[in-house]
């Protein structure tokens, strides 16, 4: 059998000899190296992937079993093997599809019942005089709803939503300040209902509500799989929305964890959000790998990271309301694919998930783009851009935003030659050796890869498509790498040590001599705490 990794390595060496811009000499590259689903367009023409490389990448995906694994995921097989769980977040948005079987049972009746209960509750809250909703959660119980609520602010017609995640008292203190405890709903979002940050914040919020005339019995709701624990916390079972263990935390915004979003934008808009994801699911499940948007996005990722060795990728939404998308994707991608062993427990032979980072454009241009354009490391950039904004009276702002986004990918690819830079320096009046030195600082090597995701407007449907696109991208990369994208053992050790260190920090226990550095740091802290 051909070793596709080896072939790709050779193709990457060949790609070093050419410039991305040269690939555009072949007819119609923009059309051939882009794909569309619905109104969404993914353009990967400004990468150094040619037709042969794309074919090899598709073979790599196919031979890794992406198609079988994809079917296994959609049909409820326990593909999260280390936890013995199915991965069925797609069922949460399967509004118009058929049965989804898990352990011999169709889960869709339960999904529809839970959605109906969420709708009833959201409608009641929206009509009840509640002015503010505080969602307390962390990781997947925070980032999804917080990111989506910010993204869809033009659709807000319900109470204001606030998100508290950090155990740092500054977070809850700043968010509760100015809220009226009598008209605030607190939602405690935690799949396990044991996460120390969330439970600490939940208890603080409950005390605040009691002290300020609110009624925690009526004004607390919970989103969790652990209904026994929500009950012992004292939350009215009628205000508890449960979900199954086959919904992973970072894949959970589509169900009860999305309740704050539903309250903010209403049930109808939330349905549109689910339908956008459903549309991406249908595309992902049916489209040929050569045309399949999540697969192609994943393959550009594999090409850049594992084959070309670019360790990070920047996600750059030219859409202010997607400013939280990079943080959201950090959890989705890095918690899913930041693994060191394969499914069978052997060492991963390739680097696994890349470092994902980024910020909204154009702000990033005035911060870190210097390194992206002229630094010594190549950072593949993933641009996102809407054709239309939501501010018709500020159309000129949007036109400028678009021009900036398009300019960046063009500049990254084309760069600026020494010859042009010399002319610029000469025009500025430099001469001789000084001209040469000044010119060199103004050269852009170019040949830096980027992709662009275009959509008509950031509405609920489109946001659903975008999130599902990235979820499936992570899945495809995980299958190709042979890792389990659905567990997160790497977060455990720090949690355990934090628990054992708490009495040391409180001063009720001596720091162990095994950790002289920790002891020194704790001693400093105690000195400064008086
Ligand atoms: O610490 C990691 C993690 O388990 C995430 O995977 C999860 O999204 C987050 O913590 C919150 O967990 P929970 O919803 O159980 O509070």
Short mmCIF file of C-alpha atoms and ligand atoms in Angstrom, two decimals:
data_model
loop_
_atom_site.label_atom_id
_atom_site.label_comp_id
_atom_site.label_asym_id
_atom_site.label_seq_id
_atom_site.Cartn_x
_atom_site.Cartn_y
_atom_site.Cartn_z
CA UNK A 1 0.00 0.00 0.00
CA UNK A 2 1.25 3.49 -0.84
CA UNK A 3 2.37 5.42 2.16
CA UNK A 4 0.44 8.64 1.62
CA UNK A 5 2.42 10.40 4.36
CA UNK A 6 5.60 9.75 2.41
CA UNK A 7 4.05 10.90 -0.83
CA UNK A 8 2.84 14.06 0.85
CA UNK A 9 6.30 14.66 2.28
CA UNK A 10 7.75 14.48 -1.21
CA UNK A 11 5.01 16.73 -2.53
CA UNK A 12 5.74 19.26 0.21
CA UNK A 13 9.42 19.26 -0.80
CA UNK A 14 8.30 19.93 -4.38
CA UNK A 15 5.98 22.69 -3.24
CA UNK A 16 8.98 24.48 -1.69
CA UNK A 17 10.24 25.02 -5.21
CA UNK A 18 7.19 26.93 -6.37
CA UNK A 19 5.16 29.92 -5.33
CA UNK A 20 1.47 29.77 -4.50
CA UNK A 21 0.85 32.60 -6.95
CA UNK A 22 2.36 30.48 -9.75
CA UNK A 23 -0.39 27.92 -9.25
CA UNK A 24 -2.87 30.51 -10.48
CA UNK A 25 -1.38 30.16 -13.96
CA UNK A 26 -3.48 27.03 -14.27
CA UNK A 27 -6.97 27.72 -15.46
CA UNK A 28 -9.64 28.54 -13.05
CA UNK A 29 -7.74 27.75 -9.85
CA UNK A 30 -10.09 29.86 -7.71
CA UNK A 31 -13.06 27.77 -8.81
CA UNK A 32 -11.29 24.42 -8.73
CA UNK A 33 -9.74 24.99 -5.30
CA UNK A 34 -12.86 26.19 -3.56
CA UNK A 35 -16.06 24.48 -2.55
CA UNK A 36 -19.54 25.62 -1.75
CA UNK A 37 -22.37 24.30 0.37
CA UNK A 38 -25.59 26.27 0.44
CA UNK A 39 -24.50 29.91 0.33
CA UNK A 40 -21.18 29.30 2.06
CA UNK A 41 -17.94 29.34 0.09
CA UNK A 42 -14.62 27.93 1.26
CA UNK A 43 -11.67 29.11 -0.83
CA UNK A 44 -8.38 27.28 -0.34
CA UNK A 45 -6.81 28.38 -3.61
CA UNK A 46 -4.21 30.52 -1.79
CA UNK A 47 -2.46 27.47 -0.35
CA UNK A 48 0.39 25.56 -1.94
CA UNK A 49 -1.87 22.56 -2.59
CA UNK A 50 -2.03 21.47 -6.22
CA UNK A 51 -4.29 18.86 -7.79
CA UNK A 52 -1.89 15.96 -7.13
CA UNK A 53 -1.49 16.92 -3.48
CA UNK A 54 -5.21 17.29 -3.03
CA UNK A 55 -5.70 13.81 -4.47
CA UNK A 56 -3.13 12.38 -2.07
CA UNK A 57 -4.72 14.17 0.87
CA UNK A 58 -8.13 12.80 -0.07
CA UNK A 59 -6.62 9.30 -0.33
CA UNK A 60 -5.05 9.79 3.09
CA UNK A 61 -8.46 10.64 4.52
CA UNK A 62 -10.16 7.78 2.72
CA UNK A 63 -7.58 5.19 3.76
CA UNK A 64 -7.68 6.44 7.34
CA UNK A 65 -11.34 5.43 7.31
CA UNK A 66 -12.91 8.90 7.49
CA UNK A 67 -16.05 7.76 5.67
CA UNK A 68 -16.66 4.69 7.85
CA UNK A 69 -15.83 6.55 11.00
CA UNK A 70 -18.14 9.40 9.99
CA UNK A 71 -21.00 6.92 9.55
CA UNK A 72 -20.13 5.33 12.88
CA UNK A 73 -20.39 8.74 14.56
CA UNK A 74 -23.73 9.65 12.99
CA UNK A 75 -25.22 6.25 13.82
CA UNK A 76 -24.34 6.15 17.50
CA UNK A 77 -21.33 3.78 17.61
CA UNK A 78 -19.15 4.25 20.69
CA UNK A 79 -16.32 5.96 18.85
CA UNK A 80 -15.14 7.69 22.03
CA UNK A 81 -13.40 4.47 22.90
CA UNK A 82 -11.46 5.55 25.98
CA UNK A 83 -14.68 6.62 27.69
CA UNK A 84 -16.89 3.98 26.05
CA UNK A 85 -19.28 6.63 24.74
CA UNK A 86 -21.10 7.45 21.54
CA UNK A 87 -20.63 10.89 19.99
CA UNK A 88 -24.05 12.09 18.99
CA UNK A 89 -24.17 15.87 19.21
CA UNK A 90 -25.39 15.75 15.60
CA UNK A 91 -28.65 14.24 16.91
CA UNK A 92 -29.32 17.48 18.81
CA UNK A 93 -29.75 19.34 15.52
CA UNK A 94 -31.30 16.55 13.49
CA UNK A 95 -34.59 18.49 13.46
CA UNK A 96 -35.84 17.22 10.14
CA UNK A 97 -34.02 13.90 9.90
CA UNK A 98 -35.11 10.41 10.82
CA UNK A 99 -34.40 8.16 13.75
CA UNK A 100 -30.98 8.16 15.42
CA UNK A 101 -30.41 4.87 17.15
CA UNK A 102 -28.31 4.45 20.26
CA UNK A 103 -28.23 1.17 22.18
CA UNK A 104 -31.26 -0.02 20.20
CA UNK A 105 -33.36 3.08 20.93
CA UNK A 106 -34.24 6.14 18.85
CA UNK A 107 -32.90 9.13 20.78
CA UNK A 108 -34.85 11.69 18.74
CA UNK A 109 -38.01 11.57 20.86
CA UNK A 110 -35.95 12.64 23.88
CA UNK A 111 -34.12 15.30 21.88
CA UNK A 112 -37.44 16.81 20.71
CA UNK A 113 -38.93 16.65 24.23
CA UNK A 114 -35.93 18.44 25.73
CA UNK A 115 -36.05 21.09 23.01
CA UNK A 116 -39.75 21.61 23.60
CA UNK A 117 -39.12 22.01 27.35
CA UNK A 118 -36.31 24.49 26.64
CA UNK A 119 -38.63 26.48 24.34
CA UNK A 120 -41.38 26.62 26.95
CA UNK A 121 -38.93 27.74 29.61
CA UNK A 122 -37.23 30.29 27.35
CA UNK A 123 -40.59 31.77 26.32
CA UNK A 124 -41.68 31.99 29.94
CA UNK A 125 -38.46 33.73 30.97
CA UNK A 126 -38.65 36.15 28.04
CA UNK A 127 -42.15 37.17 29.14
CA UNK A 128 -41.57 37.10 32.90
CA UNK A 129 -39.91 40.41 33.62
CA UNK A 130 -36.48 38.78 34.00
CA UNK A 131 -34.05 41.43 32.79
CA UNK A 132 -30.75 39.54 33.04
CA UNK A 133 -29.57 35.97 32.68
CA UNK A 134 -26.25 34.86 34.17
CA UNK A 135 -24.88 31.64 32.74
CA UNK A 136 -22.35 30.06 35.10
CA UNK A 137 -20.21 27.40 33.44
CA UNK A 138 -16.72 26.85 32.10
CA UNK A 139 -15.11 25.27 29.02
CA UNK A 140 -17.81 23.81 26.81
CA UNK A 141 -20.48 24.93 29.27
CA UNK A 142 -19.45 28.54 28.69
CA UNK A 143 -17.55 29.09 25.46
CA UNK A 144 -20.27 27.84 23.08
CA UNK A 145 -23.18 29.86 24.44
CA UNK A 146 -20.97 32.90 25.20
CA UNK A 147 -19.46 32.93 21.71
CA UNK A 148 -22.80 32.33 19.98
CA UNK A 149 -24.63 34.92 22.07
CA UNK A 150 -22.03 37.54 21.17
CA UNK A 151 -22.10 36.46 17.52
CA UNK A 152 -25.86 36.88 17.24
CA UNK A 153 -26.32 40.14 19.11
CA UNK A 154 -28.39 41.70 16.26
CA UNK A 155 -30.99 39.00 16.96
CA UNK A 156 -31.26 39.62 20.71
CA UNK A 157 -34.77 40.50 21.77
CA UNK A 158 -34.78 38.85 25.20
CA UNK A 159 -33.09 39.54 28.52
CA UNK A 160 -29.43 40.51 28.59
CA UNK A 161 -27.08 37.53 28.97
CA UNK A 162 -23.87 37.47 30.98
CA UNK A 163 -21.34 34.68 31.26
CA UNK A 164 -19.33 33.84 34.36
CA UNK A 165 -16.66 31.18 34.00
CA UNK A 166 -13.44 31.94 35.87
CA UNK A 167 -13.09 30.94 39.51
CA UNK A 168 -11.29 34.28 39.94
CA UNK A 169 -13.77 36.24 42.07
CA UNK A 170 -13.18 39.19 39.78
CA UNK A 171 -15.31 37.52 37.12
CA UNK A 172 -18.50 36.99 39.09
CA UNK A 173 -18.04 40.19 41.02
CA UNK A 174 -17.80 42.28 37.85
CA UNK A 175 -20.70 40.48 36.17
CA UNK A 176 -23.12 40.70 39.12
CA UNK A 177 -22.34 44.32 39.86
CA UNK A 178 -25.31 46.42 38.81
CA UNK A 179 -27.69 43.49 38.33
CA UNK A 180 -30.97 43.35 40.19
CA UNK A 181 -31.13 40.04 42.08
CA UNK A 182 -34.95 40.15 41.93
CA UNK A 183 -35.02 40.15 38.12
CA UNK A 184 -32.00 37.93 37.38
CA UNK A 185 -32.09 34.30 36.34
CA UNK A 186 -28.97 32.24 37.13
CA UNK A 187 -28.32 29.23 34.94
CA UNK A 188 -25.78 26.76 36.30
CA UNK A 189 -24.36 24.96 33.28
CA UNK A 190 -22.25 21.92 34.04
CA UNK A 191 -22.46 18.53 32.45
CA UNK A 192 -20.95 16.85 35.50
CA UNK A 193 -22.14 19.37 38.11
CA UNK A 194 -18.84 18.82 39.93
CA UNK A 195 -16.56 21.32 38.17
CA UNK A 196 -15.01 23.28 41.00
CA UNK A 197 -15.00 26.67 39.25
CA UNK A 198 -18.67 26.40 38.32
CA UNK A 199 -19.85 25.09 41.69
CA UNK A 200 -17.89 27.79 43.54
CA UNK A 201 -19.44 30.51 41.35
CA UNK A 202 -22.89 28.94 41.66
CA UNK A 203 -22.74 29.03 45.46
CA UNK A 204 -21.53 32.65 45.39
CA UNK A 205 -24.38 33.60 43.04
CA UNK A 206 -26.91 31.84 45.27
CA UNK A 207 -25.67 33.74 48.34
CA UNK A 208 -25.76 37.02 46.37
CA UNK A 209 -29.32 36.37 45.27
CA UNK A 210 -30.48 35.54 48.79
CA UNK A 211 -28.73 38.59 50.24
CA UNK A 212 -30.25 40.91 47.65
CA UNK A 213 -33.90 39.88 47.82
CA UNK A 214 -34.00 37.33 44.99
CA UNK A 215 -35.42 33.83 45.25
CA UNK A 216 -32.92 31.12 44.24
CA UNK A 217 -35.67 28.50 44.30
CA UNK A 218 -37.48 30.26 41.44
CA UNK A 219 -34.53 32.03 39.82
CA UNK A 220 -32.02 29.20 39.41
CA UNK A 221 -32.00 26.72 36.55
CA UNK A 222 -29.50 23.97 35.76
CA UNK A 223 -28.18 22.35 32.60
CA UNK A 224 -26.57 19.04 33.41
CA UNK A 225 -26.40 15.29 32.94
CA UNK A 226 -26.19 14.84 36.71
CA UNK A 227 -29.77 15.46 37.84
CA UNK A 228 -29.12 13.90 41.28
CA UNK A 229 -26.53 16.62 41.92
CA UNK A 230 -28.71 19.49 40.65
CA UNK A 231 -31.36 18.33 43.09
CA UNK A 232 -29.02 18.28 46.07
CA UNK A 233 -27.95 21.79 45.10
CA UNK A 234 -31.60 22.74 45.53
CA UNK A 235 -32.59 23.48 41.95
CA UNK A 236 -36.24 22.91 41.12
CA UNK A 237 -36.38 19.76 38.93
CA UNK A 238 -38.80 21.61 36.62
CA UNK A 239 -35.97 24.01 35.86
CA UNK A 240 -33.36 21.36 35.15
CA UNK A 241 -32.57 20.46 31.55
CA UNK A 242 -30.68 17.23 31.21
CA UNK A 243 -28.58 15.81 28.42
CA UNK A 244 -26.99 12.50 27.74
CA UNK A 245 -23.38 11.42 28.17
CA UNK A 246 -23.10 11.10 24.38
CA UNK A 247 -22.93 14.90 24.15
CA UNK A 248 -19.36 16.01 24.84
CA UNK A 249 -18.89 19.30 26.72
CA UNK A 250 -17.29 21.15 23.81
CA UNK A 251 -20.01 19.87 21.45
CA UNK A 252 -22.93 20.77 23.67
CA UNK A 253 -24.15 24.22 22.59
CA UNK A 254 -26.89 22.60 20.48
CA UNK A 255 -28.88 21.31 23.45
CA UNK A 256 -29.59 22.56 26.98
CA UNK A 257 -26.18 24.25 27.23
CA UNK A 258 -27.51 26.63 24.55
CA UNK A 259 -30.40 27.73 26.79
CA UNK A 260 -29.00 31.21 27.49
CA UNK A 261 -28.63 31.74 23.73
CA UNK A 262 -32.21 30.60 23.19
CA UNK A 263 -33.42 33.03 25.84
CA UNK A 264 -31.48 35.85 24.19
CA UNK A 265 -32.57 35.27 20.58
CA UNK A 266 -35.82 33.34 20.97
CA UNK A 267 -36.77 29.79 20.08
CA UNK A 268 -37.35 30.50 16.39
CA UNK A 269 -33.87 31.92 15.84
CA UNK A 270 -32.40 29.07 17.91
CA UNK A 271 -34.12 26.62 15.56
CA UNK A 272 -32.47 28.38 12.62
CA UNK A 273 -29.13 27.98 14.40
CA UNK A 274 -29.76 24.24 14.72
CA UNK A 275 -30.88 24.04 11.10
CA UNK A 276 -27.63 25.63 9.94
CA UNK A 277 -25.68 22.91 11.74
CA UNK A 278 -28.03 20.27 10.38
CA UNK A 279 -27.38 21.54 6.84
CA UNK A 280 -23.63 21.20 7.41
CA UNK A 281 -24.15 17.68 8.82
CA UNK A 282 -26.09 16.64 5.73
CA UNK A 283 -23.38 18.06 3.47
CA UNK A 284 -20.59 16.44 5.49
CA UNK A 285 -22.28 13.06 5.46
CA UNK A 286 -23.13 13.03 1.76
CA UNK A 287 -20.66 15.11 -0.24
CA UNK A 288 -17.76 13.49 -2.06
CA UNK A 289 -14.52 14.01 -0.18
CA UNK A 290 -13.16 16.21 -2.99
CA UNK A 291 -16.07 18.62 -2.53
CA UNK A 292 -16.66 18.14 1.16
CA UNK A 293 -16.12 21.40 3.05
CA UNK A 294 -15.21 20.03 6.50
CA UNK A 295 -12.96 17.42 4.86
CA UNK A 296 -11.17 20.02 2.74
CA UNK A 297 -10.77 22.36 5.71
CA UNK A 298 -9.30 19.42 7.65
CA UNK A 299 -6.99 18.50 4.78
CA UNK A 300 -5.59 22.03 4.57
CA UNK A 301 -4.95 21.69 8.32
CA UNK A 302 -3.14 18.36 7.93
CA UNK A 303 -1.13 19.72 4.99
CA UNK A 304 -0.01 22.81 6.85
CA UNK A 305 0.62 21.32 10.26
CA UNK A 306 1.67 17.69 9.90
CA UNK A 307 3.16 17.82 6.40
CA UNK A 308 4.63 21.32 6.08
CA UNK A 309 5.40 21.61 9.80
CA UNK A 310 3.65 24.92 10.52
CA UNK A 311 2.94 24.54 14.23
CA UNK A 312 0.15 27.07 14.63
CA UNK A 313 -2.79 28.38 12.70
CA UNK A 314 -4.47 31.73 13.05
CA UNK A 315 -8.25 32.05 12.88
CA UNK A 316 -9.04 35.58 11.75
CA UNK A 317 -12.71 36.47 11.59
CA UNK A 318 -13.30 39.78 9.83
CA UNK A 319 -16.49 39.87 11.79
CA UNK A 320 -16.32 41.63 15.14
CA UNK A 321 -19.14 39.55 16.57
CA UNK A 322 -17.00 36.44 16.03
CA UNK A 323 -14.23 37.86 18.20
CA UNK A 324 -14.68 34.94 20.60
CA UNK A 325 -14.43 32.34 17.84
CA UNK A 326 -10.65 31.83 18.29
CA UNK A 327 -11.15 31.09 22.01
CA UNK A 328 -14.04 28.78 21.21
CA UNK A 329 -11.92 26.95 18.64
CA UNK A 330 -9.03 26.70 21.05
CA UNK A 331 -11.14 24.41 23.20
CA UNK A 332 -12.80 22.64 20.29
CA UNK A 333 -9.56 21.92 18.45
CA UNK A 334 -6.92 21.76 21.17
CA UNK A 335 -8.92 19.82 23.76
CA UNK A 336 -10.06 17.45 21.01
CA UNK A 337 -6.85 16.88 19.09
CA UNK A 338 -4.05 17.81 21.49
CA UNK A 339 -3.21 14.16 22.20
CA UNK A 340 0.05 12.21 22.31
CA UNK A 341 -1.14 8.64 21.87
CA UNK A 342 -3.18 6.89 19.25
CA UNK A 343 -6.49 5.19 19.94
CA UNK A 344 -4.60 1.92 20.64
CA UNK A 345 -2.33 3.56 23.23
CA UNK A 346 0.81 3.70 21.08
CA UNK A 347 2.74 6.94 20.58
CA UNK A 348 1.45 9.24 17.86
CA UNK A 349 3.99 9.14 14.99
CA UNK A 350 3.07 12.64 13.79
CA UNK A 351 2.47 15.93 15.52
CA UNK A 352 -1.19 16.11 16.53
CA UNK A 353 -3.39 19.19 16.92
CA UNK A 354 -1.89 22.56 16.07
CA UNK A 355 -1.87 25.60 18.33
CA UNK A 356 -4.92 27.63 17.38
CA UNK A 357 -5.06 31.32 18.02
CA UNK A 358 -6.30 34.54 16.51
CA UNK A 359 -8.39 37.66 16.92
CA UNK A 360 -10.96 39.63 14.99
CA UNK A 361 -9.78 41.61 12.00
CA UNK A 362 -8.90 44.40 11.58
CA UNK A 363 -7.62 44.64 15.16
CA UNK A 364 -5.08 41.87 14.63
CA UNK A 365 -3.57 43.85 11.76
CA UNK A 366 -2.41 46.45 14.27
CA UNK A 367 -1.01 43.86 16.66
CA UNK A 368 0.42 40.55 15.45
CA UNK A 369 0.17 40.68 11.65
CA UNK A 370 3.71 42.03 11.52
CA UNK A 371 4.94 38.55 12.46
CA UNK A 372 2.52 36.87 10.10
CA UNK A 373 3.83 38.92 7.16
CA UNK A 374 7.53 39.23 7.91
CA UNK A 375 8.33 36.89 10.82
CA UNK A 376 10.49 33.83 10.38
CA UNK A 377 7.64 31.41 11.09
CA UNK A 378 4.88 30.62 8.65
CA UNK A 379 1.42 30.94 10.14
CA UNK A 380 -1.37 29.63 7.91
CA UNK A 381 -4.25 32.07 8.22
CA UNK A 382 -7.95 31.21 8.12
CA UNK A 383 -10.03 34.27 7.24
CA UNK A 384 -13.79 34.44 7.77
CA UNK A 385 -15.86 37.16 6.15
CA UNK A 386 -19.52 38.08 5.63
CA UNK A 387 -20.67 39.70 2.39
CA UNK A 388 -23.12 41.82 4.37
CA UNK A 389 -23.00 43.35 7.83
CA UNK A 390 -25.99 44.14 10.00
CA UNK A 391 -25.54 47.90 9.90
CA UNK A 392 -26.98 49.15 6.58
CA UNK A 393 -26.33 52.75 7.60
CA UNK A 394 -22.64 51.85 8.11
CA UNK A 395 -22.20 50.13 4.76
CA UNK A 396 -18.94 52.00 4.15
CA UNK A 397 -17.48 50.39 7.29
CA UNK A 398 -18.28 46.98 5.92
CA UNK A 399 -16.77 47.75 2.54
CA UNK A 400 -13.57 48.78 4.29
CA UNK A 401 -13.61 45.62 6.38
CA UNK A 402 -13.95 43.50 3.24
CA UNK A 403 -11.17 45.37 1.47
CA UNK A 404 -8.89 44.80 4.45
CA UNK A 405 -9.61 41.09 4.63
CA UNK A 406 -9.05 40.54 0.91
CA UNK A 407 -5.93 42.68 1.01
CA UNK A 408 -4.40 40.54 3.74
CA UNK A 409 -4.70 37.23 1.92
CA UNK A 410 -3.40 38.86 -1.27
CA UNK A 411 -0.46 40.42 0.56
CA UNK A 412 0.37 37.14 2.28
CA UNK A 413 0.45 35.31 -1.02
CA UNK A 414 2.07 37.89 -3.28
CA UNK A 415 4.37 39.69 -0.89
CA UNK A 416 6.55 42.54 -2.12
CA UNK A 417 9.78 42.05 -4.01
CA UNK A 418 13.16 43.62 -3.19
CA UNK A 419 12.96 45.51 -6.44
CA UNK A 420 9.67 47.16 -5.51
CA UNK A 421 10.98 47.81 -2.00
CA UNK A 422 14.04 49.55 -3.48
CA UNK A 423 11.79 51.79 -5.51
CA UNK A 424 9.78 52.69 -2.40
CA UNK A 425 12.97 53.47 -0.47
CA UNK A 426 14.28 55.54 -3.37
CA UNK A 427 11.01 57.49 -3.53
CA UNK A 428 11.47 58.25 0.14
CA UNK A 429 14.83 59.79 -0.66
CA UNK A 430 17.18 57.04 0.53
CA UNK A 431 20.33 56.43 -1.49
CA UNK A 432 23.32 54.07 -1.60
CA UNK A 433 23.84 51.57 1.24
CA UNK A 434 21.12 53.24 3.23
CA UNK A 435 18.66 52.62 0.41
CA UNK A 436 19.59 48.95 0.31
CA UNK A 437 19.19 48.55 4.07
CA UNK A 438 15.88 50.41 4.14
CA UNK A 439 14.62 48.41 1.16
CA UNK A 440 15.33 45.08 2.83
CA UNK A 441 13.11 46.04 5.77
CA UNK A 442 10.26 46.68 3.34
CA UNK A 443 10.40 43.31 1.56
CA UNK A 444 7.55 40.85 2.06
CA UNK A 445 8.55 37.30 1.17
CA UNK A 446 4.94 36.36 0.40
CA UNK A 447 4.08 32.77 -0.48
CA UNK A 448 2.28 32.49 2.86
CA UNK A 449 -0.85 30.33 2.80
CA UNK A 450 -4.36 31.31 3.77
CA UNK A 451 -7.93 30.15 3.31
CA UNK A 452 -11.09 32.26 3.24
CA UNK A 453 -14.57 31.26 4.38
CA UNK A 454 -17.27 33.51 2.91
CA UNK A 455 -20.92 33.66 3.92
CA UNK A 456 -23.75 36.07 3.12
CA UNK A 457 -24.32 37.37 6.66
CA UNK A 458 -23.69 36.20 10.21
CA UNK A 459 -27.24 35.07 11.00
CA UNK A 460 -28.29 32.14 13.24
CA UNK A 461 -28.34 29.64 10.37
CA UNK A 462 -24.87 30.65 9.20
CA UNK A 463 -23.41 30.51 12.70
CA UNK A 464 -24.78 26.97 13.03
CA UNK A 465 -23.08 26.07 9.74
CA UNK A 466 -19.77 27.59 10.83
CA UNK A 467 -19.61 25.81 14.18
CA UNK A 468 -20.61 22.44 12.68
CA UNK A 469 -18.02 22.96 9.93
CA UNK A 470 -15.26 23.30 12.52
CA UNK A 471 -16.59 20.39 14.62
CA UNK A 472 -16.38 18.10 11.61
CA UNK A 473 -12.99 19.46 10.63
CA UNK A 474 -11.69 18.47 14.06
CA UNK A 475 -13.28 15.04 13.67
CA UNK A 476 -11.68 14.43 10.26
CA UNK A 477 -8.24 15.55 11.45
CA UNK A 478 -8.61 13.28 14.50
CA UNK A 479 -9.47 10.25 12.35
CA UNK A 480 -6.52 10.90 10.03
CA UNK A 481 -4.22 11.22 13.03
CA UNK A 482 -5.67 8.07 14.62
CA UNK A 483 -6.43 9.77 17.93
CA UNK A 484 -9.57 10.00 20.06
CA UNK A 485 -10.92 13.53 19.58
CA UNK A 486 -13.60 13.08 22.22
CA UNK A 487 -11.83 12.56 25.54
CA UNK A 488 -9.72 15.08 27.48
CA UNK A 489 -7.52 13.23 29.95
CA UNK A 490 -4.97 16.02 29.72
CA UNK A 491 -7.06 18.30 31.90
CA UNK A 492 -7.17 15.86 34.84
CA UNK A 493 -3.74 16.17 36.43
CA UNK A 494 -3.95 19.92 37.02
CA UNK A 495 -7.42 19.52 38.55
CA UNK A 496 -6.16 16.82 40.95
CA UNK A 497 -3.14 18.85 41.99
CA UNK A 498 -5.28 21.96 42.55
CA UNK A 499 -7.44 19.96 44.94
CA UNK A 500 -4.44 18.68 46.87
CA UNK A 501 -2.82 22.12 46.95
CA UNK A 502 -5.84 23.94 48.31
CA UNK A 503 -5.08 23.16 51.99
CA UNK A 504 -1.47 24.21 51.38
CA UNK A 505 -2.65 27.53 49.98
CA UNK A 506 -5.09 27.89 52.88
CA UNK A 507 -2.21 27.26 55.28
CA UNK A 508 -3.81 24.20 56.92
CA UNK A 509 -1.18 21.89 55.47
CA UNK A 510 2.58 22.18 54.86
CA UNK A 511 3.78 22.16 51.26
CA UNK A 512 5.49 18.88 50.56
CA UNK A 513 9.30 18.99 50.35
CA UNK A 514 8.94 17.21 47.03
CA UNK A 515 7.92 20.52 45.49
CA UNK A 516 10.43 23.12 46.65
CA UNK A 517 9.36 25.56 43.96
CA UNK A 518 5.71 25.36 45.01
CA UNK A 519 6.72 25.81 48.66
CA UNK A 520 8.69 28.96 47.77
CA UNK A 521 5.82 30.41 45.77
CA UNK A 522 3.30 29.64 48.54
CA UNK A 523 5.60 31.23 51.12
CA UNK A 524 5.72 34.42 49.03
CA UNK A 525 1.93 34.44 48.71
CA UNK A 526 1.44 33.93 52.43
CA UNK A 527 3.88 36.74 53.21
CA UNK A 528 1.92 39.09 50.97
CA UNK A 529 -1.44 37.95 52.29
CA UNK A 530 -0.26 39.01 55.73
O1 LIG B 1 -11.87 20.55 32.17
C1 LIG B 1 -12.32 20.24 30.91
C2 LIG B 1 -13.82 20.06 30.88
O2 LIG B 1 -14.14 18.77 31.27
C3 LIG B 1 -14.34 20.37 29.49
O3 LIG B 1 -14.22 19.32 28.62
C4 LIG B 1 -15.73 20.78 29.80
O4 LIG B 1 -16.29 21.47 28.72
C5 LIG B 1 -15.51 21.63 31.02
O5 LIG B 1 -14.49 20.97 31.72
C6 LIG B 1 -16.72 21.84 31.88
O6 LIG B 1 -17.24 20.64 32.38
P1 LIG B 1 -18.66 20.60 33.03
O7 LIG B 1 -19.67 20.98 32.01
O8 LIG B 1 -18.84 19.19 33.50
O9 LIG B 1 -18.69 21.56 34.18
#
